[in-house]
């Protein structure tokens, strides 16, 4: 019996050992399976996440590109409309200031556009120049005739267009010249300030004081400008030159007693047989001849007697330069046609100048686009204005209802926006697969120790 028990126990031990081996084998297989499942889960999660991220990135890139293109186009069209609206407003002011008719405004507008396409100035700047001429009393035809010369003078002198218009119009008025003579004025001034120690601004100041008097005594624009250039070389410029020349001309035309006596002693003839003042160069020639052999102090005293104390330095400067210099410079100014335009073009013959021309061309293109869009924009603006007027005329209870409805729409938009933003969270959904695979691995790790019970 003892042998039987021993046999039974031995068999039991063998069976137990076999069971333990089977359990260990099963545990190992389960761990292997868990590892496979974990790897599969991680791989699937990674693939899903990558696909989701690719989809999200694609939508983001396409959306950004579409948004950028849309913003760019909208911005360009908006800029074109704004440019056109500003130009239209400027031309409306020209019409108001000049009293132009609708047909005349059309001519002025076409002129501004043409000048904007062919000069360093844009159409809007040309419109600004027209405003200054209109304020000076120019009519439509005078403005159209004066604009090319005005722009050429401003470009050559690199002077503000408004100031240039003021200078040129004052000189035209001072010498009694027609608006069609604007190009002549521009050429004479440009030749003068590019050949002497002056500037357009300085010459404008000089002419402000001397032009009316010079015109009254019969001197030409060219002769007076030449004298101003010579004085500029002597350091007598701007208003100082203008007041000095004015004093000299006035005292020559109607000399005080002592001045008349000095002129007679020197043998100077101020007027010709018809009573008209002789050219300034001829008067200076007589003065210089009469002063031959005199000392510097005596010359200064006579100059003070003839021109007055303040203007004596200017008279001496003209005498020192000599009548020949004045005559030569005057002749150069009389043949200065085309100078302003040539100088303006030469100053544009560089990168900066080309960029200036390009800028004017771009504005011209913007005006073309804007003019096509302007009727639609005006119609849309009118429609919106009608809506605003209609709302303002509604009874108060109705206004309140509209306000409540608008608030509801705003709330819906606020809710709808975040919902659409969920598209951007697609990669986060893929990340959930990674979490799930980790949970599966944890489950297998928990179950395995329970098996060898």
Tab-separated table of C-alpha atoms in Angstrom:
chain	number	residue	atom	x	y	z
A	1	UNK	CA	0.000	0.000	0.000
A	2	UNK	CA	2.875	2.285	0.795
A	3	UNK	CA	4.240	1.565	-2.647
A	4	UNK	CA	0.907	2.482	-4.168
A	5	UNK	CA	0.862	5.814	-2.279
A	6	UNK	CA	4.412	6.535	-3.383
A	7	UNK	CA	3.516	5.832	-6.966
A	8	UNK	CA	0.464	8.067	-6.742
A	9	UNK	CA	2.494	10.873	-5.163
A	10	UNK	CA	5.181	10.531	-7.766
A	11	UNK	CA	2.636	10.747	-10.542
A	12	UNK	CA	1.066	13.762	-8.841
A	13	UNK	CA	4.430	15.460	-8.653
A	14	UNK	CA	5.046	14.769	-12.305
A	15	UNK	CA	1.605	16.087	-13.228
A	16	UNK	CA	2.178	19.207	-11.095
A	17	UNK	CA	5.541	19.859	-12.668
A	18	UNK	CA	4.012	19.397	-16.102
A	19	UNK	CA	1.202	21.826	-15.200
A	20	UNK	CA	3.703	24.377	-13.972
A	21	UNK	CA	5.621	23.995	-17.209
A	22	UNK	CA	2.445	24.439	-19.231
A	23	UNK	CA	1.580	27.538	-17.206
A	24	UNK	CA	5.031	28.985	-17.730
A	25	UNK	CA	4.772	28.258	-21.437
A	26	UNK	CA	1.328	29.859	-21.620
A	27	UNK	CA	2.611	32.895	-19.706
A	28	UNK	CA	5.486	33.278	-22.148
A	29	UNK	CA	3.141	32.997	-25.102
A	30	UNK	CA	0.828	35.586	-23.553
A	31	UNK	CA	3.707	37.962	-23.036
A	32	UNK	CA	4.761	37.443	-26.625
A	33	UNK	CA	1.207	38.069	-27.784
A	34	UNK	CA	0.998	41.171	-25.604
A	35	UNK	CA	4.224	42.472	-27.088
A	36	UNK	CA	2.943	41.829	-30.603
A	37	UNK	CA	-0.338	43.545	-29.778
A	38	UNK	CA	1.518	46.482	-28.268
A	39	UNK	CA	3.756	46.804	-31.324
A	40	UNK	CA	0.781	46.531	-33.628
A	41	UNK	CA	-1.069	49.155	-31.635
A	42	UNK	CA	1.875	51.533	-31.625
A	43	UNK	CA	2.503	51.013	-35.336
A	44	UNK	CA	-1.155	51.473	-36.205
A	45	UNK	CA	-1.392	54.514	-33.974
A	46	UNK	CA	1.726	56.013	-35.502
A	47	UNK	CA	0.445	55.401	-39.030
A	48	UNK	CA	-2.944	56.815	-38.178
A	49	UNK	CA	-1.380	59.835	-36.521
A	50	UNK	CA	0.881	60.415	-39.518
A	51	UNK	CA	-2.027	60.162	-41.951
A	52	UNK	CA	-4.119	62.503	-39.829
A	53	UNK	CA	-1.227	64.964	-39.548
A	54	UNK	CA	-0.695	64.858	-43.324
A	55	UNK	CA	-4.369	65.564	-43.913
A	56	UNK	CA	-4.304	68.392	-41.386
A	57	UNK	CA	-1.131	69.877	-42.852
A	58	UNK	CA	-2.555	69.700	-46.368
A	59	UNK	CA	-5.732	71.507	-45.337
A	60	UNK	CA	-3.694	74.074	-43.437
A	61	UNK	CA	-1.353	74.736	-46.369
A	62	UNK	CA	-4.146	74.942	-48.923
A	63	UNK	CA	-6.155	77.181	-46.627
A	64	UNK	CA	-3.190	79.435	-45.964
A	65	UNK	CA	-2.394	79.660	-49.681
A	66	UNK	CA	-5.989	80.454	-50.583
A	67	UNK	CA	-6.190	82.997	-47.795
A	68	UNK	CA	-2.933	84.629	-48.890
A	69	UNK	CA	-4.013	84.845	-52.516
A	70	UNK	CA	-7.408	86.149	-51.514
A	71	UNK	CA	-5.943	88.765	-49.219
A	72	UNK	CA	-3.441	89.795	-51.892
A	73	UNK	CA	-6.091	90.202	-54.580
A	74	UNK	CA	-8.467	91.973	-52.229
A	75	UNK	CA	-5.684	94.267	-51.060
A	76	UNK	CA	-4.648	95.141	-54.614
A	77	UNK	CA	-8.222	95.845	-55.680
A	78	UNK	CA	-8.817	97.853	-52.528
A	79	UNK	CA	-5.689	99.920	-53.165
A	80	UNK	CA	-6.782	100.529	-56.759
A	81	UNK	CA	-10.205	101.723	-55.640
A	82	UNK	CA	-8.652	103.961	-52.979
A	83	UNK	CA	-6.209	105.485	-55.488
A	84	UNK	CA	-9.006	106.107	-57.967
A	85	UNK	CA	-11.231	107.631	-55.303
A	86	UNK	CA	-8.437	109.988	-54.196
A	87	UNK	CA	-7.729	111.013	-57.792
A	88	UNK	CA	-11.418	111.574	-58.465
A	89	UNK	CA	-11.639	113.736	-55.330
A	90	UNK	CA	-8.603	115.785	-56.410
A	91	UNK	CA	-10.094	116.391	-59.849
A	92	UNK	CA	-13.416	117.383	-58.299
A	93	UNK	CA	-11.535	120.054	-56.350
A	94	UNK	CA	-9.904	121.251	-59.586
A	95	UNK	CA	-13.364	121.561	-61.093
A	96	UNK	CA	-14.659	123.501	-58.108
A	97	UNK	CA	-11.683	125.893	-58.028
A	98	UNK	CA	-11.555	126.528	-61.777
A	99	UNK	CA	-15.290	126.559	-62.430
A	100	UNK	CA	-14.855	123.924	-65.129
A	101	UNK	CA	-17.849	122.284	-66.770
A	102	UNK	CA	-18.285	118.512	-66.907
A	103	UNK	CA	-16.803	118.455	-70.404
A	104	UNK	CA	-13.861	120.601	-69.295
A	105	UNK	CA	-13.316	118.350	-66.277
A	106	UNK	CA	-13.055	115.419	-68.664
A	107	UNK	CA	-10.285	117.242	-70.567
A	108	UNK	CA	-8.474	118.110	-67.338
A	109	UNK	CA	-8.710	114.507	-66.160
A	110	UNK	CA	-7.336	113.170	-69.447
A	111	UNK	CA	-4.467	115.679	-69.232
A	112	UNK	CA	-3.602	114.630	-65.675
A	113	UNK	CA	-3.556	110.954	-66.687
A	114	UNK	CA	-1.412	111.645	-69.742
A	115	UNK	CA	1.087	113.647	-67.704
A	116	UNK	CA	1.142	110.901	-65.099
A	117	UNK	CA	2.069	108.389	-67.782
A	118	UNK	CA	4.755	110.516	-69.460
A	119	UNK	CA	6.495	112.431	-66.634
A	120	UNK	CA	8.103	111.784	-63.274
A	121	UNK	CA	4.874	112.857	-61.607
A	122	UNK	CA	1.840	110.662	-61.061
A	123	UNK	CA	-1.645	111.558	-62.221
A	124	UNK	CA	-2.571	112.417	-58.630
A	125	UNK	CA	0.388	114.798	-58.378
A	126	UNK	CA	-0.603	116.371	-61.681
A	127	UNK	CA	-4.076	116.896	-60.244
A	128	UNK	CA	-2.484	118.613	-57.254
A	129	UNK	CA	-0.580	120.941	-59.584
A	130	UNK	CA	-3.811	121.771	-61.394
A	131	UNK	CA	-5.351	122.777	-58.087
A	132	UNK	CA	-2.605	125.342	-57.453
A	133	UNK	CA	-3.010	126.819	-60.928
A	134	UNK	CA	-6.772	126.965	-60.479
A	135	UNK	CA	-6.273	128.818	-57.191
A	136	UNK	CA	-4.079	131.283	-59.105
A	137	UNK	CA	-7.082	132.057	-61.308
A	138	UNK	CA	-6.251	129.918	-64.341
A	139	UNK	CA	-9.139	128.600	-66.434
A	140	UNK	CA	-9.310	125.136	-67.977
A	141	UNK	CA	-7.413	125.916	-71.176
A	142	UNK	CA	-4.744	127.858	-69.279
A	143	UNK	CA	-4.255	124.988	-66.832
A	144	UNK	CA	-3.898	122.464	-69.650
A	145	UNK	CA	-1.397	124.733	-71.438
A	146	UNK	CA	0.654	125.425	-68.301
A	147	UNK	CA	0.907	121.925	-66.828
A	148	UNK	CA	3.724	120.429	-68.977
A	149	UNK	CA	6.036	123.372	-68.278
A	150	UNK	CA	5.105	123.404	-64.610
A	151	UNK	CA	5.925	119.729	-64.155
A	152	UNK	CA	9.178	120.106	-66.085
A	153	UNK	CA	10.253	123.010	-63.859
A	154	UNK	CA	9.366	121.128	-60.677
A	155	UNK	CA	11.222	118.023	-61.822
A	156	UNK	CA	14.298	119.955	-62.964
A	157	UNK	CA	14.408	122.056	-59.809
A	158	UNK	CA	13.452	119.126	-57.571
A	159	UNK	CA	11.025	121.494	-55.908
A	160	UNK	CA	7.654	120.843	-54.353
A	161	UNK	CA	4.957	120.959	-57.010
A	162	UNK	CA	2.836	123.433	-55.074
A	163	UNK	CA	5.744	125.805	-54.529
A	164	UNK	CA	6.760	125.497	-58.187
A	165	UNK	CA	3.228	126.359	-59.290
A	166	UNK	CA	3.334	129.404	-57.024
A	167	UNK	CA	6.703	130.551	-58.424
A	168	UNK	CA	5.813	130.032	-62.078
A	169	UNK	CA	2.350	131.587	-61.850
A	170	UNK	CA	3.765	134.633	-60.015
A	171	UNK	CA	6.397	135.151	-62.717
A	172	UNK	CA	3.839	134.773	-65.492
A	173	UNK	CA	1.635	137.337	-63.792
A	174	UNK	CA	4.549	139.629	-62.950
A	175	UNK	CA	5.745	139.809	-66.556
A	176	UNK	CA	2.221	139.788	-68.002
A	177	UNK	CA	2.799	136.499	-69.821
A	178	UNK	CA	0.100	134.076	-70.956
A	179	UNK	CA	-0.234	130.596	-69.477
A	180	UNK	CA	1.033	129.204	-72.779
A	181	UNK	CA	4.414	130.773	-71.900
A	182	UNK	CA	4.849	128.444	-68.913
A	183	UNK	CA	7.325	126.238	-70.769
A	184	UNK	CA	9.389	129.325	-71.618
A	185	UNK	CA	9.467	130.390	-67.964
A	186	UNK	CA	10.422	126.861	-66.916
A	187	UNK	CA	13.260	126.707	-69.453
A	188	UNK	CA	14.647	130.156	-68.555
A	189	UNK	CA	14.582	129.451	-64.824
A	190	UNK	CA	16.133	126.003	-65.262
A	191	UNK	CA	18.927	127.335	-67.473
A	192	UNK	CA	19.572	130.084	-64.925
A	193	UNK	CA	19.790	127.932	-61.801
A	194	UNK	CA	21.892	125.302	-63.573
A	195	UNK	CA	24.328	127.980	-64.788
A	196	UNK	CA	24.638	130.225	-61.730
A	197	UNK	CA	24.750	130.128	-57.940
A	198	UNK	CA	20.976	130.172	-57.531
A	199	UNK	CA	18.066	127.769	-57.245
A	200	UNK	CA	14.489	127.700	-58.430
A	201	UNK	CA	13.369	128.763	-54.975
A	202	UNK	CA	15.855	131.665	-54.900
A	203	UNK	CA	14.878	132.876	-58.359
A	204	UNK	CA	11.242	132.698	-57.364
A	205	UNK	CA	11.930	134.970	-54.396
A	206	UNK	CA	13.907	137.376	-56.574
A	207	UNK	CA	11.180	137.603	-59.193
A	208	UNK	CA	8.509	138.179	-56.586
A	209	UNK	CA	10.007	141.619	-55.933
A	210	UNK	CA	11.405	142.663	-59.307
A	211	UNK	CA	9.122	141.114	-61.960
A	212	UNK	CA	6.282	143.679	-61.863
A	213	UNK	CA	8.724	146.618	-61.991
A	214	UNK	CA	10.829	144.999	-64.740
A	215	UNK	CA	7.718	144.423	-66.811
A	216	UNK	CA	6.624	148.010	-66.255
A	217	UNK	CA	9.917	149.442	-67.555
A	218	UNK	CA	9.997	147.036	-70.497
A	219	UNK	CA	12.743	144.576	-69.518
A	220	UNK	CA	12.392	140.965	-70.625
A	221	UNK	CA	12.187	137.873	-68.452
A	222	UNK	CA	15.504	136.655	-69.825
A	223	UNK	CA	17.409	139.891	-69.118
A	224	UNK	CA	16.169	140.180	-65.547
A	225	UNK	CA	16.830	136.490	-64.882
A	226	UNK	CA	20.360	136.867	-66.244
A	227	UNK	CA	20.942	139.788	-63.865
A	228	UNK	CA	19.609	137.692	-60.981
A	229	UNK	CA	22.003	134.880	-61.902
A	230	UNK	CA	24.983	137.258	-61.954
A	231	UNK	CA	24.003	138.643	-58.560
A	232	UNK	CA	23.668	135.071	-57.291
A	233	UNK	CA	27.275	134.417	-58.246
A	234	UNK	CA	28.204	137.449	-56.129
A	235	UNK	CA	26.305	136.072	-53.134
A	236	UNK	CA	23.329	138.404	-53.554
A	237	UNK	CA	20.393	136.013	-53.798
A	238	UNK	CA	16.681	135.467	-53.306
A	239	UNK	CA	14.752	138.407	-51.827
A	240	UNK	CA	17.930	140.463	-51.379
A	241	UNK	CA	18.577	140.294	-55.122
A	242	UNK	CA	14.933	141.049	-55.847
A	243	UNK	CA	14.735	144.162	-53.706
A	244	UNK	CA	18.104	145.394	-55.003
A	245	UNK	CA	17.143	144.992	-58.667
A	246	UNK	CA	13.793	146.621	-57.996
A	247	UNK	CA	15.494	149.630	-56.406
A	248	UNK	CA	17.995	149.949	-59.272
A	249	UNK	CA	15.280	149.870	-61.938
A	250	UNK	CA	13.019	152.296	-60.088
A	251	UNK	CA	15.826	154.812	-59.519
A	252	UNK	CA	16.947	154.519	-63.138
A	253	UNK	CA	13.395	155.027	-64.402
A	254	UNK	CA	12.724	157.986	-62.114
A	255	UNK	CA	16.009	159.037	-60.521
A	256	UNK	CA	16.141	161.346	-57.510
A	257	UNK	CA	17.833	164.723	-58.078
A	258	UNK	CA	21.327	163.599	-57.032
A	259	UNK	CA	21.067	160.354	-58.992
A	260	UNK	CA	19.913	162.198	-62.114
A	261	UNK	CA	22.862	164.578	-61.787
A	262	UNK	CA	25.326	161.669	-61.443
A	263	UNK	CA	23.869	159.878	-64.476
A	264	UNK	CA	24.143	163.043	-66.542
A	265	UNK	CA	27.768	163.607	-65.482
A	266	UNK	CA	28.659	160.027	-66.429
A	267	UNK	CA	26.956	160.377	-69.809
A	268	UNK	CA	24.431	157.625	-69.153
A	269	UNK	CA	21.281	157.545	-71.277
A	270	UNK	CA	18.556	155.574	-69.509
A	271	UNK	CA	15.836	155.869	-72.169
A	272	UNK	CA	15.801	155.822	-75.948
A	273	UNK	CA	14.266	158.398	-78.255
A	274	UNK	CA	10.787	156.962	-77.712
A	275	UNK	CA	11.094	157.261	-73.946
A	276	UNK	CA	11.411	153.520	-73.402
A	277	UNK	CA	14.103	152.239	-71.038
A	278	UNK	CA	17.142	150.967	-72.860
A	279	UNK	CA	18.322	147.370	-72.302
A	280	UNK	CA	20.045	146.962	-68.970
A	281	UNK	CA	23.287	145.850	-70.624
A	282	UNK	CA	23.471	149.131	-72.559
A	283	UNK	CA	22.894	151.209	-69.437
A	284	UNK	CA	25.612	149.247	-67.624
A	285	UNK	CA	27.963	149.801	-70.568
A	286	UNK	CA	27.451	153.579	-70.284
A	287	UNK	CA	27.986	153.464	-66.526
A	288	UNK	CA	31.177	151.433	-66.810
A	289	UNK	CA	32.543	153.757	-69.467
A	290	UNK	CA	31.728	156.815	-67.369
A	291	UNK	CA	33.511	155.345	-64.317
A	292	UNK	CA	36.752	154.563	-66.148
A	293	UNK	CA	39.752	155.869	-64.243
A	294	UNK	CA	37.866	156.220	-60.941
A	295	UNK	CA	39.063	154.641	-57.714
A	296	UNK	CA	37.069	151.963	-55.920
A	297	UNK	CA	35.833	154.387	-53.250
A	298	UNK	CA	34.597	156.869	-55.844
A	299	UNK	CA	32.820	154.082	-57.771
A	300	UNK	CA	31.122	152.920	-54.587
A	301	UNK	CA	29.967	156.453	-53.796
A	302	UNK	CA	28.513	156.959	-57.271
A	303	UNK	CA	26.802	153.529	-57.144
A	304	UNK	CA	25.233	154.495	-53.813
A	305	UNK	CA	24.040	157.797	-55.259
A	306	UNK	CA	22.454	156.159	-58.292
A	307	UNK	CA	21.022	152.929	-56.775
A	308	UNK	CA	20.683	153.867	-53.125
A	309	UNK	CA	22.684	152.601	-50.182
A	310	UNK	CA	21.114	149.135	-49.927
A	311	UNK	CA	21.167	148.386	-53.650
A	312	UNK	CA	24.630	149.828	-54.358
A	313	UNK	CA	26.363	146.466	-53.782
A	314	UNK	CA	24.153	144.841	-56.423
A	315	UNK	CA	24.900	147.592	-58.957
A	316	UNK	CA	28.639	147.242	-58.334
A	317	UNK	CA	28.371	143.439	-58.780
A	318	UNK	CA	26.689	143.916	-62.158
A	319	UNK	CA	29.352	146.436	-63.185
A	320	UNK	CA	32.157	144.108	-62.084
A	321	UNK	CA	30.691	141.248	-64.133
A	322	UNK	CA	30.395	143.627	-67.059
A	323	UNK	CA	27.745	144.305	-69.697
A	324	UNK	CA	29.273	141.645	-71.953
A	325	UNK	CA	28.602	138.943	-69.347
A	326	UNK	CA	25.021	140.109	-68.927
A	327	UNK	CA	24.501	140.147	-72.692
A	328	UNK	CA	25.973	136.673	-73.119
A	329	UNK	CA	23.911	135.163	-70.289
A	330	UNK	CA	20.771	136.854	-71.603
A	331	UNK	CA	21.342	135.309	-75.034
A	332	UNK	CA	21.800	131.873	-73.474
A	333	UNK	CA	18.509	132.219	-71.653
A	334	UNK	CA	16.759	133.357	-74.830
A	335	UNK	CA	17.874	130.092	-76.434
A	336	UNK	CA	17.062	127.863	-73.460
A	337	UNK	CA	14.100	126.105	-75.086
A	338	UNK	CA	13.743	122.492	-73.926
A	339	UNK	CA	16.201	122.887	-71.025
A	340	UNK	CA	13.737	122.031	-68.250
A	341	UNK	CA	12.546	118.852	-69.955
A	342	UNK	CA	16.121	117.795	-70.776
A	343	UNK	CA	17.336	118.307	-67.209
A	344	UNK	CA	14.299	116.492	-65.844
A	345	UNK	CA	14.948	113.506	-68.132
A	346	UNK	CA	18.654	113.389	-67.278
A	347	UNK	CA	17.839	113.327	-63.581
A	348	UNK	CA	15.639	110.281	-64.182
A	349	UNK	CA	18.386	108.361	-65.979
A	350	UNK	CA	19.217	106.229	-62.926
A	351	UNK	CA	17.679	103.527	-60.766
A	352	UNK	CA	15.925	105.996	-58.500
A	353	UNK	CA	14.469	107.762	-61.518
A	354	UNK	CA	13.319	104.506	-63.086
A	355	UNK	CA	11.612	103.567	-59.830
A	356	UNK	CA	9.874	106.947	-59.841
A	357	UNK	CA	8.609	106.339	-63.370
A	358	UNK	CA	7.546	102.815	-62.406
A	359	UNK	CA	5.621	104.188	-59.449
A	360	UNK	CA	3.756	106.588	-61.725
A	361	UNK	CA	3.036	103.728	-64.136
A	362	UNK	CA	1.687	101.560	-61.339
A	363	UNK	CA	-0.644	104.344	-60.280
A	364	UNK	CA	-1.839	104.640	-63.865
A	365	UNK	CA	-2.614	100.919	-63.897
A	366	UNK	CA	-4.375	101.238	-60.539
A	367	UNK	CA	-6.507	104.063	-61.919
A	368	UNK	CA	-7.546	101.901	-64.877
A	369	UNK	CA	-8.543	99.044	-62.576
A	370	UNK	CA	-10.143	101.339	-60.039
A	371	UNK	CA	-12.241	103.110	-62.651
A	372	UNK	CA	-13.682	99.742	-63.682
A	373	UNK	CA	-14.551	98.902	-60.090
A	374	UNK	CA	-15.687	102.351	-58.991
A	375	UNK	CA	-19.240	102.121	-60.427
A	376	UNK	CA	-19.801	98.838	-58.575
A	377	UNK	CA	-18.353	100.262	-55.358
A	378	UNK	CA	-20.515	103.373	-55.676
A	379	UNK	CA	-23.598	101.218	-56.271
A	380	UNK	CA	-22.736	99.031	-53.289
A	381	UNK	CA	-22.113	102.085	-51.135
A	382	UNK	CA	-25.444	103.530	-52.202
A	383	UNK	CA	-27.197	100.262	-51.358
A	384	UNK	CA	-25.601	100.150	-47.914
A	385	UNK	CA	-26.515	103.797	-47.366
A	386	UNK	CA	-30.134	103.000	-48.208
A	387	UNK	CA	-30.084	100.160	-45.679
A	388	UNK	CA	-28.672	102.489	-43.049
A	389	UNK	CA	-31.270	105.141	-43.846
A	390	UNK	CA	-34.051	102.547	-43.764
A	391	UNK	CA	-32.889	101.259	-40.391
A	392	UNK	CA	-32.689	104.773	-38.990
A	393	UNK	CA	-36.283	105.391	-40.095
A	394	UNK	CA	-37.656	102.234	-38.432
A	395	UNK	CA	-39.800	102.469	-35.276
A	396	UNK	CA	-37.886	101.876	-32.060
A	397	UNK	CA	-39.497	98.433	-31.309
A	398	UNK	CA	-38.448	97.190	-34.755
A	399	UNK	CA	-34.911	98.534	-34.243
A	400	UNK	CA	-34.724	96.578	-30.981
A	401	UNK	CA	-35.878	93.390	-32.720
A	402	UNK	CA	-33.223	93.828	-35.391
A	403	UNK	CA	-30.621	94.366	-32.686
A	404	UNK	CA	-31.646	91.128	-30.920
A	405	UNK	CA	-31.522	89.188	-34.190
A	406	UNK	CA	-28.060	90.598	-34.927
A	407	UNK	CA	-26.901	89.493	-31.496
A	408	UNK	CA	-28.171	85.947	-32.156
A	409	UNK	CA	-26.306	85.843	-35.458
A	410	UNK	CA	-23.162	86.973	-33.681
A	411	UNK	CA	-23.566	84.188	-31.106
A	412	UNK	CA	-24.024	81.589	-33.854
A	413	UNK	CA	-20.880	82.817	-35.546
A	414	UNK	CA	-18.994	82.628	-32.272
A	415	UNK	CA	-20.155	79.027	-31.808
A	416	UNK	CA	-19.631	78.017	-35.421
A	417	UNK	CA	-16.096	79.297	-35.495
A	418	UNK	CA	-14.793	76.982	-32.744
A	419	UNK	CA	-16.628	74.033	-34.311
A	420	UNK	CA	-14.777	74.572	-37.545
A	421	UNK	CA	-11.542	74.772	-35.591
A	422	UNK	CA	-12.007	71.104	-34.605
A	423	UNK	CA	-10.536	70.210	-37.986
A	424	UNK	CA	-7.250	71.391	-36.633
A	425	UNK	CA	-7.427	68.862	-33.792
A	426	UNK	CA	-7.368	65.773	-36.077
A	427	UNK	CA	-3.752	64.958	-35.087
A	428	UNK	CA	-4.866	64.826	-31.447
A	429	UNK	CA	-7.355	62.067	-32.334
A	430	UNK	CA	-4.500	60.045	-33.784
A	431	UNK	CA	-2.631	60.485	-30.526
A	432	UNK	CA	-5.490	58.597	-28.841
A	433	UNK	CA	-4.447	55.440	-30.670
A	434	UNK	CA	-1.083	55.607	-28.941
A	435	UNK	CA	-2.827	55.815	-25.579
A	436	UNK	CA	-5.028	52.835	-26.475
A	437	UNK	CA	-2.042	50.680	-27.390
A	438	UNK	CA	-0.386	51.563	-24.106
A	439	UNK	CA	-3.545	50.497	-22.277
A	440	UNK	CA	-3.546	47.133	-24.041
A	441	UNK	CA	0.062	46.544	-23.037
A	442	UNK	CA	-0.819	47.400	-19.460
A	443	UNK	CA	-3.704	44.937	-19.518
A	444	UNK	CA	-1.497	42.084	-20.642
A	445	UNK	CA	1.067	42.945	-18.000
A	446	UNK	CA	-1.671	42.816	-15.360
A	447	UNK	CA	-3.198	39.521	-16.483
A	448	UNK	CA	0.071	37.602	-16.851
A	449	UNK	CA	1.005	37.456	-13.128
A	450	UNK	CA	-2.454	36.124	-12.316
A	451	UNK	CA	-2.018	33.018	-14.396
A	452	UNK	CA	0.289	30.904	-12.113
A	453	UNK	CA	-2.393	30.564	-9.473
